[in-house]
C-alpha cells in the first residue's frame, strides 16, 4: 500500500490509541488530542485523510472543519467520528464539508472500510490513482472512465454513481444508500432521481459495450456483477 498519512484528532486518549492501531496497516498515523493542534496540522496539506472528533478542547470539530474548507481550502477527505448522533449534527457536518460521518460506538471493520473507501474516492490509494474492476477503469485524477477499452462520457453524478458501485462490487446497494451517498439525506431532491441516473448510466454503458453489468434486484436494490 502507498505511503499514506492519516491525521487522528480525538481527545479520548484510549479511543485515539485504538483508532490508531486500526488504521496503522493503511498508513502513517499522527494522533493529537486537542482541536488547536489538530487544526494546525490539518492545514499543512500533508495528510491524505483526517479522522475528526467534534467535541474537542480548544477548538471544536465543526470550527476546525469550517476553517479547513473555507479558509485553508484543504480538500483532504474528512471522516467525522463522534458520539453526536442526531440528524441535525450529521447535516451540519456534511454542510461544513465532511466526507463521511460515523457515530460512536462503532465497529473497527466499518471504520477501516469507510477510510479505505474515502481514500479510493479521492484517488489517494489504488494503482496510480486508478481503480479497475470487471472491465472498468477509472482515472481519478482526470475523472475519466473506460469500459472494456471504450471511453465512457459520464457527467458528475453518473461518474460518482459508477465509482460507488466499483468500490462496492458484488454488493447489494439500495436506492436509499445511493441517494444518501450522492445527494445527501438532507437533499430536497426526490428518491426517483436515483432511477433517472441509474437509467442514464446503464444506457451509456450499453452504448459502448452492449452489456448491462449493473443488475436490479427487485424491491431490494442494485448490484454490480463481474470478475476482476
mmCIF file with all atom_site columns, C-alpha atoms in Angstrom:
data_model
loop_
_atom_site.group_PDB
_atom_site.id
_atom_site.type_symbol
_atom_site.label_atom_id
_atom_site.label_alt_id
_atom_site.label_comp_id
_atom_site.label_asym_id
_atom_site.label_entity_id
_atom_site.label_seq_id
_atom_site.pdbx_PDB_ins_code
_atom_site.Cartn_x
_atom_site.Cartn_y
_atom_site.Cartn_z
_atom_site.occupancy
_atom_site.B_iso_or_equiv
_atom_site.pdbx_formal_charge
_atom_site.auth_seq_id
_atom_site.auth_comp_id
_atom_site.auth_asym_id
_atom_site.auth_atom_id
_atom_site.pdbx_PDB_model_num
ATOM 1   C CA . UNK A 1 1   ? 0.000   0.000   0.000   1.00 0.00 ? 1   UNK A CA 1
ATOM 2   C CA . UNK A 1 2   ? 1.128   3.526   -0.709  1.00 0.00 ? 2   UNK A CA 1
ATOM 3   C CA . UNK A 1 3   ? 2.809   5.682   1.930   1.00 0.00 ? 3   UNK A CA 1
ATOM 4   C CA . UNK A 1 4   ? -0.240  7.474   3.288   1.00 0.00 ? 4   UNK A CA 1
ATOM 5   C CA . UNK A 1 5   ? -0.513  9.967   6.147   1.00 0.00 ? 5   UNK A CA 1
ATOM 6   C CA . UNK A 1 6   ? -3.535  9.797   8.453   1.00 0.00 ? 6   UNK A CA 1
ATOM 7   C CA . UNK A 1 7   ? -4.412  12.514  10.972  1.00 0.00 ? 7   UNK A CA 1
ATOM 8   C CA . UNK A 1 8   ? -6.467  11.482  14.013  1.00 0.00 ? 8   UNK A CA 1
ATOM 9   C CA . UNK A 1 9   ? -7.926  14.318  16.108  1.00 0.00 ? 9   UNK A CA 1
ATOM 10  C CA . UNK A 1 10  ? -9.524  12.738  19.188  1.00 0.00 ? 10  UNK A CA 1
ATOM 11  C CA . UNK A 1 11  ? -9.365  13.857  22.831  1.00 0.00 ? 11  UNK A CA 1
ATOM 12  C CA . UNK A 1 12  ? -10.230 10.441  24.305  1.00 0.00 ? 12  UNK A CA 1
ATOM 13  C CA . UNK A 1 13  ? -6.696  9.055   24.511  1.00 0.00 ? 13  UNK A CA 1
ATOM 14  C CA . UNK A 1 14  ? -7.731  5.410   24.855  1.00 0.00 ? 14  UNK A CA 1
ATOM 15  C CA . UNK A 1 15  ? -10.044 5.636   21.867  1.00 0.00 ? 15  UNK A CA 1
ATOM 16  C CA . UNK A 1 16  ? -7.438  7.547   19.864  1.00 0.00 ? 16  UNK A CA 1
ATOM 17  C CA . UNK A 1 17  ? -4.912  4.794   20.545  1.00 0.00 ? 17  UNK A CA 1
ATOM 18  C CA . UNK A 1 18  ? -7.404  2.175   19.357  1.00 0.00 ? 18  UNK A CA 1
ATOM 19  C CA . UNK A 1 19  ? -8.209  4.092   16.179  1.00 0.00 ? 19  UNK A CA 1
ATOM 20  C CA . UNK A 1 20  ? -4.503  4.484   15.524  1.00 0.00 ? 20  UNK A CA 1
ATOM 21  C CA . UNK A 1 21  ? -3.972  0.728   15.820  1.00 0.00 ? 21  UNK A CA 1
ATOM 22  C CA . UNK A 1 22  ? -6.905  0.046   13.491  1.00 0.00 ? 22  UNK A CA 1
ATOM 23  C CA . UNK A 1 23  ? -5.531  2.378   10.814  1.00 0.00 ? 23  UNK A CA 1
ATOM 24  C CA . UNK A 1 24  ? -1.797  1.700   11.048  1.00 0.00 ? 24  UNK A CA 1
ATOM 25  C CA . UNK A 1 25  ? -1.970  -1.014  8.365   1.00 0.00 ? 25  UNK A CA 1
ATOM 26  C CA . UNK A 1 26  ? -3.273  1.650   5.965   1.00 0.00 ? 26  UNK A CA 1
ATOM 27  C CA . UNK A 1 27  ? -0.624  4.312   6.528   1.00 0.00 ? 27  UNK A CA 1
ATOM 28  C CA . UNK A 1 28  ? 1.379   6.531   8.850   1.00 0.00 ? 28  UNK A CA 1
ATOM 29  C CA . UNK A 1 29  ? -0.755  7.843   11.707  1.00 0.00 ? 29  UNK A CA 1
ATOM 30  C CA . UNK A 1 30  ? -0.483  11.063  13.691  1.00 0.00 ? 30  UNK A CA 1
ATOM 31  C CA . UNK A 1 31  ? -2.644  11.472  16.806  1.00 0.00 ? 31  UNK A CA 1
ATOM 32  C CA . UNK A 1 32  ? -3.437  14.769  18.534  1.00 0.00 ? 32  UNK A CA 1
ATOM 33  C CA . UNK A 1 33  ? -5.785  15.344  21.456  1.00 0.00 ? 33  UNK A CA 1
ATOM 34  C CA . UNK A 1 34  ? -6.831  18.987  21.148  1.00 0.00 ? 34  UNK A CA 1
ATOM 35  C CA . UNK A 1 35  ? -8.550  20.961  18.451  1.00 0.00 ? 35  UNK A CA 1
ATOM 36  C CA . UNK A 1 36  ? -5.976  23.707  18.053  1.00 0.00 ? 36  UNK A CA 1
ATOM 37  C CA . UNK A 1 37  ? -3.129  21.327  17.256  1.00 0.00 ? 37  UNK A CA 1
ATOM 38  C CA . UNK A 1 38  ? -5.407  19.294  15.019  1.00 0.00 ? 38  UNK A CA 1
ATOM 39  C CA . UNK A 1 39  ? -6.397  22.344  13.005  1.00 0.00 ? 39  UNK A CA 1
ATOM 40  C CA . UNK A 1 40  ? -2.776  23.450  12.624  1.00 0.00 ? 40  UNK A CA 1
ATOM 41  C CA . UNK A 1 41  ? -1.596  20.031  11.455  1.00 0.00 ? 41  UNK A CA 1
ATOM 42  C CA . UNK A 1 42  ? -4.519  19.593  9.075   1.00 0.00 ? 42  UNK A CA 1
ATOM 43  C CA . UNK A 1 43  ? -3.835  22.843  7.282   1.00 0.00 ? 43  UNK A CA 1
ATOM 44  C CA . UNK A 1 44  ? -0.289  21.741  6.447   1.00 0.00 ? 44  UNK A CA 1
ATOM 45  C CA . UNK A 1 45  ? -1.621  19.802  3.487   1.00 0.00 ? 45  UNK A CA 1
ATOM 46  C CA . UNK A 1 46  ? 0.486   16.708  4.168   1.00 0.00 ? 46  UNK A CA 1
ATOM 47  C CA . UNK A 1 47  ? -2.304  14.381  5.265   1.00 0.00 ? 47  UNK A CA 1
ATOM 48  C CA . UNK A 1 48  ? -4.309  12.151  2.965   1.00 0.00 ? 48  UNK A CA 1
ATOM 49  C CA . UNK A 1 49  ? -7.268  11.864  5.341   1.00 0.00 ? 49  UNK A CA 1
ATOM 50  C CA . UNK A 1 50  ? -8.381  13.160  8.738   1.00 0.00 ? 50  UNK A CA 1
ATOM 51  C CA . UNK A 1 51  ? -10.432 11.393  11.404  1.00 0.00 ? 51  UNK A CA 1
ATOM 52  C CA . UNK A 1 52  ? -12.060 14.228  13.332  1.00 0.00 ? 52  UNK A CA 1
ATOM 53  C CA . UNK A 1 53  ? -13.938 14.225  16.643  1.00 0.00 ? 53  UNK A CA 1
ATOM 54  C CA . UNK A 1 54  ? -16.425 17.050  17.221  1.00 0.00 ? 54  UNK A CA 1
ATOM 55  C CA . UNK A 1 55  ? -16.205 17.621  20.975  1.00 0.00 ? 55  UNK A CA 1
ATOM 56  C CA . UNK A 1 56  ? -12.613 18.745  21.441  1.00 0.00 ? 56  UNK A CA 1
ATOM 57  C CA . UNK A 1 57  ? -10.761 21.095  23.797  1.00 0.00 ? 57  UNK A CA 1
ATOM 58  C CA . UNK A 1 58  ? -9.511  24.450  22.471  1.00 0.00 ? 58  UNK A CA 1
ATOM 59  C CA . UNK A 1 59  ? -11.363 24.347  19.130  1.00 0.00 ? 59  UNK A CA 1
ATOM 60  C CA . UNK A 1 60  ? -14.396 22.204  18.301  1.00 0.00 ? 60  UNK A CA 1
ATOM 61  C CA . UNK A 1 61  ? -14.543 19.873  15.335  1.00 0.00 ? 61  UNK A CA 1
ATOM 62  C CA . UNK A 1 62  ? -17.153 21.888  13.446  1.00 0.00 ? 62  UNK A CA 1
ATOM 63  C CA . UNK A 1 63  ? -14.975 25.001  13.616  1.00 0.00 ? 63  UNK A CA 1
ATOM 64  C CA . UNK A 1 64  ? -11.912 23.032  12.534  1.00 0.00 ? 64  UNK A CA 1
ATOM 65  C CA . UNK A 1 65  ? -13.743 21.612  9.530   1.00 0.00 ? 65  UNK A CA 1
ATOM 66  C CA . UNK A 1 66  ? -15.115 25.011  8.572   1.00 0.00 ? 66  UNK A CA 1
ATOM 67  C CA . UNK A 1 67  ? -11.620 26.531  8.769   1.00 0.00 ? 67  UNK A CA 1
ATOM 68  C CA . UNK A 1 68  ? -10.039 23.756  6.699   1.00 0.00 ? 68  UNK A CA 1
ATOM 69  C CA . UNK A 1 69  ? -12.632 24.046  3.937   1.00 0.00 ? 69  UNK A CA 1
ATOM 70  C CA . UNK A 1 70  ? -13.285 27.796  3.803   1.00 0.00 ? 70  UNK A CA 1
ATOM 71  C CA . UNK A 1 71  ? -10.001 29.392  4.900   1.00 0.00 ? 71  UNK A CA 1
ATOM 72  C CA . UNK A 1 72  ? -7.260  26.917  4.072   1.00 0.00 ? 72  UNK A CA 1
ATOM 73  C CA . UNK A 1 73  ? -9.196  25.307  1.180   1.00 0.00 ? 73  UNK A CA 1
ATOM 74  C CA . UNK A 1 74  ? -7.939  21.883  2.239   1.00 0.00 ? 74  UNK A CA 1
ATOM 75  C CA . UNK A 1 75  ? -9.572  19.158  0.159   1.00 0.00 ? 75  UNK A CA 1
ATOM 76  C CA . UNK A 1 76  ? -8.375  16.079  2.055   1.00 0.00 ? 76  UNK A CA 1
ATOM 77  C CA . UNK A 1 77  ? -11.169 13.637  2.929   1.00 0.00 ? 77  UNK A CA 1
ATOM 78  C CA . UNK A 1 78  ? -12.529 14.161  6.449   1.00 0.00 ? 78  UNK A CA 1
ATOM 79  C CA . UNK A 1 79  ? -14.385 11.476  8.378   1.00 0.00 ? 79  UNK A CA 1
ATOM 80  C CA . UNK A 1 80  ? -16.190 12.757  11.454  1.00 0.00 ? 80  UNK A CA 1
ATOM 81  C CA . UNK A 1 81  ? -16.048 10.248  14.320  1.00 0.00 ? 81  UNK A CA 1
ATOM 82  C CA . UNK A 1 82  ? -18.271 11.356  17.165  1.00 0.00 ? 82  UNK A CA 1
ATOM 83  C CA . UNK A 1 83  ? -20.866 10.495  19.777  1.00 0.00 ? 83  UNK A CA 1
ATOM 84  C CA . UNK A 1 84  ? -23.145 13.252  18.406  1.00 0.00 ? 84  UNK A CA 1
ATOM 85  C CA . UNK A 1 85  ? -25.700 11.176  16.524  1.00 0.00 ? 85  UNK A CA 1
ATOM 86  C CA . UNK A 1 86  ? -28.690 13.411  15.806  1.00 0.00 ? 86  UNK A CA 1
ATOM 87  C CA . UNK A 1 87  ? -29.803 14.193  12.279  1.00 0.00 ? 87  UNK A CA 1
ATOM 88  C CA . UNK A 1 88  ? -29.051 17.894  12.783  1.00 0.00 ? 88  UNK A CA 1
ATOM 89  C CA . UNK A 1 89  ? -25.487 17.051  13.851  1.00 0.00 ? 89  UNK A CA 1
ATOM 90  C CA . UNK A 1 90  ? -24.953 14.959  10.724  1.00 0.00 ? 90  UNK A CA 1
ATOM 91  C CA . UNK A 1 91  ? -26.498 17.558  8.449   1.00 0.00 ? 91  UNK A CA 1
ATOM 92  C CA . UNK A 1 92  ? -24.268 20.260  9.892   1.00 0.00 ? 92  UNK A CA 1
ATOM 93  C CA . UNK A 1 93  ? -21.191 18.089  9.476   1.00 0.00 ? 93  UNK A CA 1
ATOM 94  C CA . UNK A 1 94  ? -21.886 17.400  5.817   1.00 0.00 ? 94  UNK A CA 1
ATOM 95  C CA . UNK A 1 95  ? -22.843 21.011  5.132   1.00 0.00 ? 95  UNK A CA 1
ATOM 96  C CA . UNK A 1 96  ? -19.471 22.115  6.505   1.00 0.00 ? 96  UNK A CA 1
ATOM 97  C CA . UNK A 1 97  ? -17.640 19.728  4.191   1.00 0.00 ? 97  UNK A CA 1
ATOM 98  C CA . UNK A 1 98  ? -17.348 16.348  5.904   1.00 0.00 ? 98  UNK A CA 1
ATOM 99  C CA . UNK A 1 99  ? -16.990 13.413  3.512   1.00 0.00 ? 99  UNK A CA 1
ATOM 100 C CA . UNK A 1 100 ? -18.370 10.810  5.904   1.00 0.00 ? 100 UNK A CA 1
ATOM 101 C CA . UNK A 1 101 ? -19.872 10.637  9.399   1.00 0.00 ? 101 UNK A CA 1
ATOM 102 C CA . UNK A 1 102 ? -19.513 7.683   11.783  1.00 0.00 ? 102 UNK A CA 1
ATOM 103 C CA . UNK A 1 103 ? -21.016 7.651   15.265  1.00 0.00 ? 103 UNK A CA 1
ATOM 104 C CA . UNK A 1 104 ? -19.614 6.070   18.416  1.00 0.00 ? 104 UNK A CA 1
ATOM 105 C CA . UNK A 1 105 ? -19.663 3.262   19.332  1.00 0.00 ? 105 UNK A CA 1
ATOM 106 C CA . UNK A 1 106 ? -18.556 1.765   16.041  1.00 0.00 ? 106 UNK A CA 1
ATOM 107 C CA . UNK A 1 107 ? -17.140 -1.455  14.645  1.00 0.00 ? 107 UNK A CA 1
ATOM 108 C CA . UNK A 1 108 ? -13.464 -1.490  13.727  1.00 0.00 ? 108 UNK A CA 1
ATOM 109 C CA . UNK A 1 109 ? -14.218 -3.113  10.370  1.00 0.00 ? 109 UNK A CA 1
ATOM 110 C CA . UNK A 1 110 ? -16.649 -0.349  9.438   1.00 0.00 ? 110 UNK A CA 1
ATOM 111 C CA . UNK A 1 111 ? -14.158 2.393   10.293  1.00 0.00 ? 111 UNK A CA 1
ATOM 112 C CA . UNK A 1 112 ? -11.436 0.755   8.204   1.00 0.00 ? 112 UNK A CA 1
ATOM 113 C CA . UNK A 1 113 ? -13.830 0.171   5.310   1.00 0.00 ? 113 UNK A CA 1
ATOM 114 C CA . UNK A 1 114 ? -15.027 3.778   5.310   1.00 0.00 ? 114 UNK A CA 1
ATOM 115 C CA . UNK A 1 115 ? -11.494 5.148   5.479   1.00 0.00 ? 115 UNK A CA 1
ATOM 116 C CA . UNK A 1 116 ? -10.402 2.989   2.550   1.00 0.00 ? 116 UNK A CA 1
ATOM 117 C CA . UNK A 1 117 ? -13.488 3.998   0.540   1.00 0.00 ? 117 UNK A CA 1
ATOM 118 C CA . UNK A 1 118 ? -12.777 7.712   1.093   1.00 0.00 ? 118 UNK A CA 1
ATOM 119 C CA . UNK A 1 119 ? -9.135  7.264   0.115   1.00 0.00 ? 119 UNK A CA 1
ATOM 120 C CA . UNK A 1 120 ? -10.110 5.417   -3.046  1.00 0.00 ? 120 UNK A CA 1
ATOM 121 C CA . UNK A 1 121 ? -12.719 8.007   -3.970  1.00 0.00 ? 121 UNK A CA 1
ATOM 122 C CA . UNK A 1 122 ? -10.142 10.760  -3.514  1.00 0.00 ? 122 UNK A CA 1
ATOM 123 C CA . UNK A 1 123 ? -7.616  8.860   -5.623  1.00 0.00 ? 123 UNK A CA 1
ATOM 124 C CA . UNK A 1 124 ? -5.224  8.513   -2.681  1.00 0.00 ? 124 UNK A CA 1
ATOM 125 C CA . UNK A 1 125 ? -4.941  4.735   -2.945  1.00 0.00 ? 125 UNK A CA 1
ATOM 126 C CA . UNK A 1 126 ? -5.067  2.380   -5.874  1.00 0.00 ? 126 UNK A CA 1
ATOM 127 C CA . UNK A 1 127 ? -2.836  1.762   -8.849  1.00 0.00 ? 127 UNK A CA 1
ATOM 128 C CA . UNK A 1 128 ? -1.516  5.224   -9.755  1.00 0.00 ? 128 UNK A CA 1
ATOM 129 C CA . UNK A 1 129 ? -4.796  6.819   -8.764  1.00 0.00 ? 129 UNK A CA 1
ATOM 130 C CA . UNK A 1 130 ? -6.610  4.228   -10.797 1.00 0.00 ? 130 UNK A CA 1
ATOM 131 C CA . UNK A 1 131 ? -9.468  1.884   -9.932  1.00 0.00 ? 131 UNK A CA 1
ATOM 132 C CA . UNK A 1 132 ? -10.158 -1.182  -12.061 1.00 0.00 ? 132 UNK A CA 1
ATOM 133 C CA . UNK A 1 133 ? -12.862 -3.815  -11.812 1.00 0.00 ? 133 UNK A CA 1
ATOM 134 C CA . UNK A 1 134 ? -14.774 -6.041  -14.227 1.00 0.00 ? 134 UNK A CA 1
ATOM 135 C CA . UNK A 1 135 ? -13.576 -4.247  -17.346 1.00 0.00 ? 135 UNK A CA 1
ATOM 136 C CA . UNK A 1 136 ? -13.970 -0.748  -15.898 1.00 0.00 ? 136 UNK A CA 1
ATOM 137 C CA . UNK A 1 137 ? -11.011 1.596   -15.453 1.00 0.00 ? 137 UNK A CA 1
ATOM 138 C CA . UNK A 1 138 ? -11.378 4.864   -13.552 1.00 0.00 ? 138 UNK A CA 1
ATOM 139 C CA . UNK A 1 139 ? -8.656  7.502   -13.644 1.00 0.00 ? 139 UNK A CA 1
ATOM 140 C CA . UNK A 1 140 ? -9.352  9.554   -10.525 1.00 0.00 ? 140 UNK A CA 1
ATOM 141 C CA . UNK A 1 141 ? -7.023  12.425  -11.379 1.00 0.00 ? 141 UNK A CA 1
ATOM 142 C CA . UNK A 1 142 ? -8.749  13.064  -14.706 1.00 0.00 ? 142 UNK A CA 1
ATOM 143 C CA . UNK A 1 143 ? -12.239 11.833  -13.768 1.00 0.00 ? 143 UNK A CA 1
ATOM 144 C CA . UNK A 1 144 ? -12.181 9.597   -16.834 1.00 0.00 ? 144 UNK A CA 1
ATOM 145 C CA . UNK A 1 145 ? -13.766 6.177   -17.237 1.00 0.00 ? 145 UNK A CA 1
ATOM 146 C CA . UNK A 1 146 ? -13.282 3.377   -19.747 1.00 0.00 ? 146 UNK A CA 1
ATOM 147 C CA . UNK A 1 147 ? -15.258 0.162   -20.078 1.00 0.00 ? 147 UNK A CA 1
ATOM 148 C CA . UNK A 1 148 ? -13.550 -2.622  -21.998 1.00 0.00 ? 148 UNK A CA 1
ATOM 149 C CA . UNK A 1 149 ? -11.242 -0.066  -23.609 1.00 0.00 ? 149 UNK A CA 1
ATOM 150 C CA . UNK A 1 150 ? -14.139 2.160   -24.707 1.00 0.00 ? 150 UNK A CA 1
ATOM 151 C CA . UNK A 1 151 ? -14.347 5.705   -23.324 1.00 0.00 ? 151 UNK A CA 1
ATOM 152 C CA . UNK A 1 152 ? -17.439 6.443   -21.205 1.00 0.00 ? 152 UNK A CA 1
ATOM 153 C CA . UNK A 1 153 ? -18.622 10.056  -21.239 1.00 0.00 ? 153 UNK A CA 1
ATOM 154 C CA . UNK A 1 154 ? -20.160 10.442  -17.768 1.00 0.00 ? 154 UNK A CA 1
ATOM 155 C CA . UNK A 1 155 ? -21.375 13.577  -16.032 1.00 0.00 ? 155 UNK A CA 1
ATOM 156 C CA . UNK A 1 156 ? -20.601 14.313  -12.376 1.00 0.00 ? 156 UNK A CA 1
ATOM 157 C CA . UNK A 1 157 ? -23.294 12.258  -10.645 1.00 0.00 ? 157 UNK A CA 1
ATOM 158 C CA . UNK A 1 158 ? -23.082 9.436   -13.205 1.00 0.00 ? 158 UNK A CA 1
ATOM 159 C CA . UNK A 1 159 ? -19.360 9.253   -12.530 1.00 0.00 ? 159 UNK A CA 1
ATOM 160 C CA . UNK A 1 160 ? -19.898 9.264   -8.758  1.00 0.00 ? 160 UNK A CA 1
ATOM 161 C CA . UNK A 1 161 ? -22.549 6.569   -9.080  1.00 0.00 ? 161 UNK A CA 1
ATOM 162 C CA . UNK A 1 162 ? -20.307 4.254   -11.078 1.00 0.00 ? 162 UNK A CA 1
ATOM 163 C CA . UNK A 1 163 ? -17.390 4.767   -8.678  1.00 0.00 ? 163 UNK A CA 1
ATOM 164 C CA . UNK A 1 164 ? -19.690 3.910   -5.772  1.00 0.00 ? 164 UNK A CA 1
ATOM 165 C CA . UNK A 1 165 ? -20.563 0.600   -7.435  1.00 0.00 ? 165 UNK A CA 1
ATOM 166 C CA . UNK A 1 166 ? -16.939 -0.124  -8.312  1.00 0.00 ? 166 UNK A CA 1
ATOM 167 C CA . UNK A 1 167 ? -15.930 0.433   -4.698  1.00 0.00 ? 167 UNK A CA 1
ATOM 168 C CA . UNK A 1 168 ? -18.645 -1.993  -3.573  1.00 0.00 ? 168 UNK A CA 1
ATOM 169 C CA . UNK A 1 169 ? -18.567 -4.808  -6.172  1.00 0.00 ? 169 UNK A CA 1
ATOM 170 C CA . UNK A 1 170 ? -20.932 -7.771  -5.840  1.00 0.00 ? 170 UNK A CA 1
ATOM 171 C CA . UNK A 1 171 ? -22.671 -5.903  -3.018  1.00 0.00 ? 171 UNK A CA 1
ATOM 172 C CA . UNK A 1 172 ? -26.347 -5.016  -2.946  1.00 0.00 ? 172 UNK A CA 1
ATOM 173 C CA . UNK A 1 173 ? -26.743 -1.230  -2.777  1.00 0.00 ? 173 UNK A CA 1
ATOM 174 C CA . UNK A 1 174 ? -30.181 0.202   -2.057  1.00 0.00 ? 174 UNK A CA 1
ATOM 175 C CA . UNK A 1 175 ? -31.720 3.327   -3.551  1.00 0.00 ? 175 UNK A CA 1
ATOM 176 C CA . UNK A 1 176 ? -31.611 4.964   -0.128  1.00 0.00 ? 176 UNK A CA 1
ATOM 177 C CA . UNK A 1 177 ? -27.877 4.281   0.192   1.00 0.00 ? 177 UNK A CA 1
ATOM 178 C CA . UNK A 1 178 ? -27.210 5.742   -3.246  1.00 0.00 ? 178 UNK A CA 1
ATOM 179 C CA . UNK A 1 179 ? -29.340 8.798   -2.520  1.00 0.00 ? 179 UNK A CA 1
ATOM 180 C CA . UNK A 1 180 ? -27.666 9.461   0.847   1.00 0.00 ? 180 UNK A CA 1
ATOM 181 C CA . UNK A 1 181 ? -24.201 8.988   -0.631  1.00 0.00 ? 181 UNK A CA 1
ATOM 182 C CA . UNK A 1 182 ? -24.605 11.120  -3.762  1.00 0.00 ? 182 UNK A CA 1
ATOM 183 C CA . UNK A 1 183 ? -27.202 13.719  -2.819  1.00 0.00 ? 183 UNK A CA 1
ATOM 184 C CA . UNK A 1 184 ? -27.238 13.628  0.985   1.00 0.00 ? 184 UNK A CA 1
ATOM 185 C CA . UNK A 1 185 ? -30.189 12.760  3.163   1.00 0.00 ? 185 UNK A CA 1
ATOM 186 C CA . UNK A 1 186 ? -30.899 16.467  3.707   1.00 0.00 ? 186 UNK A CA 1
ATOM 187 C CA . UNK A 1 187 ? -31.418 17.000  -0.019  1.00 0.00 ? 187 UNK A CA 1
ATOM 188 C CA . UNK A 1 188 ? -34.858 18.131  -1.152  1.00 0.00 ? 188 UNK A CA 1
ATOM 189 C CA . UNK A 1 189 ? -34.500 16.081  -4.338  1.00 0.00 ? 189 UNK A CA 1
ATOM 190 C CA . UNK A 1 190 ? -36.824 13.070  -4.506  1.00 0.00 ? 190 UNK A CA 1
ATOM 191 C CA . UNK A 1 191 ? -35.630 9.469   -4.391  1.00 0.00 ? 191 UNK A CA 1
ATOM 192 C CA . UNK A 1 192 ? -36.695 8.998   -8.024  1.00 0.00 ? 192 UNK A CA 1
ATOM 193 C CA . UNK A 1 193 ? -33.555 10.858  -9.089  1.00 0.00 ? 193 UNK A CA 1
ATOM 194 C CA . UNK A 1 194 ? -31.660 7.630   -8.372  1.00 0.00 ? 194 UNK A CA 1
ATOM 195 C CA . UNK A 1 195 ? -33.660 5.782   -11.018 1.00 0.00 ? 195 UNK A CA 1
ATOM 196 C CA . UNK A 1 196 ? -33.032 8.554   -13.532 1.00 0.00 ? 196 UNK A CA 1
ATOM 197 C CA . UNK A 1 197 ? -29.264 8.448   -13.067 1.00 0.00 ? 197 UNK A CA 1
ATOM 198 C CA . UNK A 1 198 ? -29.219 4.648   -12.963 1.00 0.00 ? 198 UNK A CA 1
ATOM 199 C CA . UNK A 1 199 ? -31.031 4.599   -16.296 1.00 0.00 ? 199 UNK A CA 1
ATOM 200 C CA . UNK A 1 200 ? -28.637 7.134   -17.823 1.00 0.00 ? 200 UNK A CA 1
ATOM 201 C CA . UNK A 1 201 ? -25.573 5.255   -16.575 1.00 0.00 ? 201 UNK A CA 1
ATOM 202 C CA . UNK A 1 202 ? -26.824 1.919   -17.891 1.00 0.00 ? 202 UNK A CA 1
ATOM 203 C CA . UNK A 1 203 ? -27.646 3.391   -21.304 1.00 0.00 ? 203 UNK A CA 1
ATOM 204 C CA . UNK A 1 204 ? -24.152 4.831   -21.665 1.00 0.00 ? 204 UNK A CA 1
ATOM 205 C CA . UNK A 1 205 ? -22.517 1.560   -20.643 1.00 0.00 ? 205 UNK A CA 1
ATOM 206 C CA . UNK A 1 206 ? -24.718 -0.377  -23.059 1.00 0.00 ? 206 UNK A CA 1
ATOM 207 C CA . UNK A 1 207 ? -23.958 2.032   -25.903 1.00 0.00 ? 207 UNK A CA 1
ATOM 208 C CA . UNK A 1 208 ? -20.243 1.192   -25.782 1.00 0.00 ? 208 UNK A CA 1
ATOM 209 C CA . UNK A 1 209 ? -20.487 -2.498  -24.885 1.00 0.00 ? 209 UNK A CA 1
ATOM 210 C CA . UNK A 1 210 ? -23.970 -3.848  -25.481 1.00 0.00 ? 210 UNK A CA 1
ATOM 211 C CA . UNK A 1 211 ? -23.895 -5.087  -21.902 1.00 0.00 ? 211 UNK A CA 1
ATOM 212 C CA . UNK A 1 212 ? -25.613 -4.239  -18.636 1.00 0.00 ? 212 UNK A CA 1
ATOM 213 C CA . UNK A 1 213 ? -23.335 -5.250  -15.730 1.00 0.00 ? 213 UNK A CA 1
ATOM 214 C CA . UNK A 1 214 ? -25.408 -3.398  -13.108 1.00 0.00 ? 214 UNK A CA 1
ATOM 215 C CA . UNK A 1 215 ? -28.305 -5.655  -12.151 1.00 0.00 ? 215 UNK A CA 1
ATOM 216 C CA . UNK A 1 216 ? -31.584 -4.724  -10.493 1.00 0.00 ? 216 UNK A CA 1
ATOM 217 C CA . UNK A 1 217 ? -32.757 -6.808  -7.567  1.00 0.00 ? 217 UNK A CA 1
ATOM 218 C CA . UNK A 1 218 ? -36.451 -6.039  -7.464  1.00 0.00 ? 218 UNK A CA 1
ATOM 219 C CA . UNK A 1 219 ? -37.581 -4.320  -4.250  1.00 0.00 ? 219 UNK A CA 1
ATOM 220 C CA . UNK A 1 220 ? -34.040 -4.625  -2.878  1.00 0.00 ? 220 UNK A CA 1
ATOM 221 C CA . UNK A 1 221 ? -31.551 -2.529  -4.845  1.00 0.00 ? 221 UNK A CA 1
ATOM 222 C CA . UNK A 1 222 ? -28.761 -2.819  -7.383  1.00 0.00 ? 222 UNK A CA 1
ATOM 223 C CA . UNK A 1 223 ? -25.559 -4.789  -7.716  1.00 0.00 ? 223 UNK A CA 1
ATOM 224 C CA . UNK A 1 224 ? -22.514 -4.568  -9.973  1.00 0.00 ? 224 UNK A CA 1
ATOM 225 C CA . UNK A 1 225 ? -21.576 -8.020  -11.183 1.00 0.00 ? 225 UNK A CA 1
ATOM 226 C CA . UNK A 1 226 ? -18.373 -9.218  -12.750 1.00 0.00 ? 226 UNK A CA 1
ATOM 227 C CA . UNK A 1 227 ? -14.981 -10.689 -12.045 1.00 0.00 ? 227 UNK A CA 1
ATOM 228 C CA . UNK A 1 228 ? -11.921 -8.501  -11.798 1.00 0.00 ? 228 UNK A CA 1
#
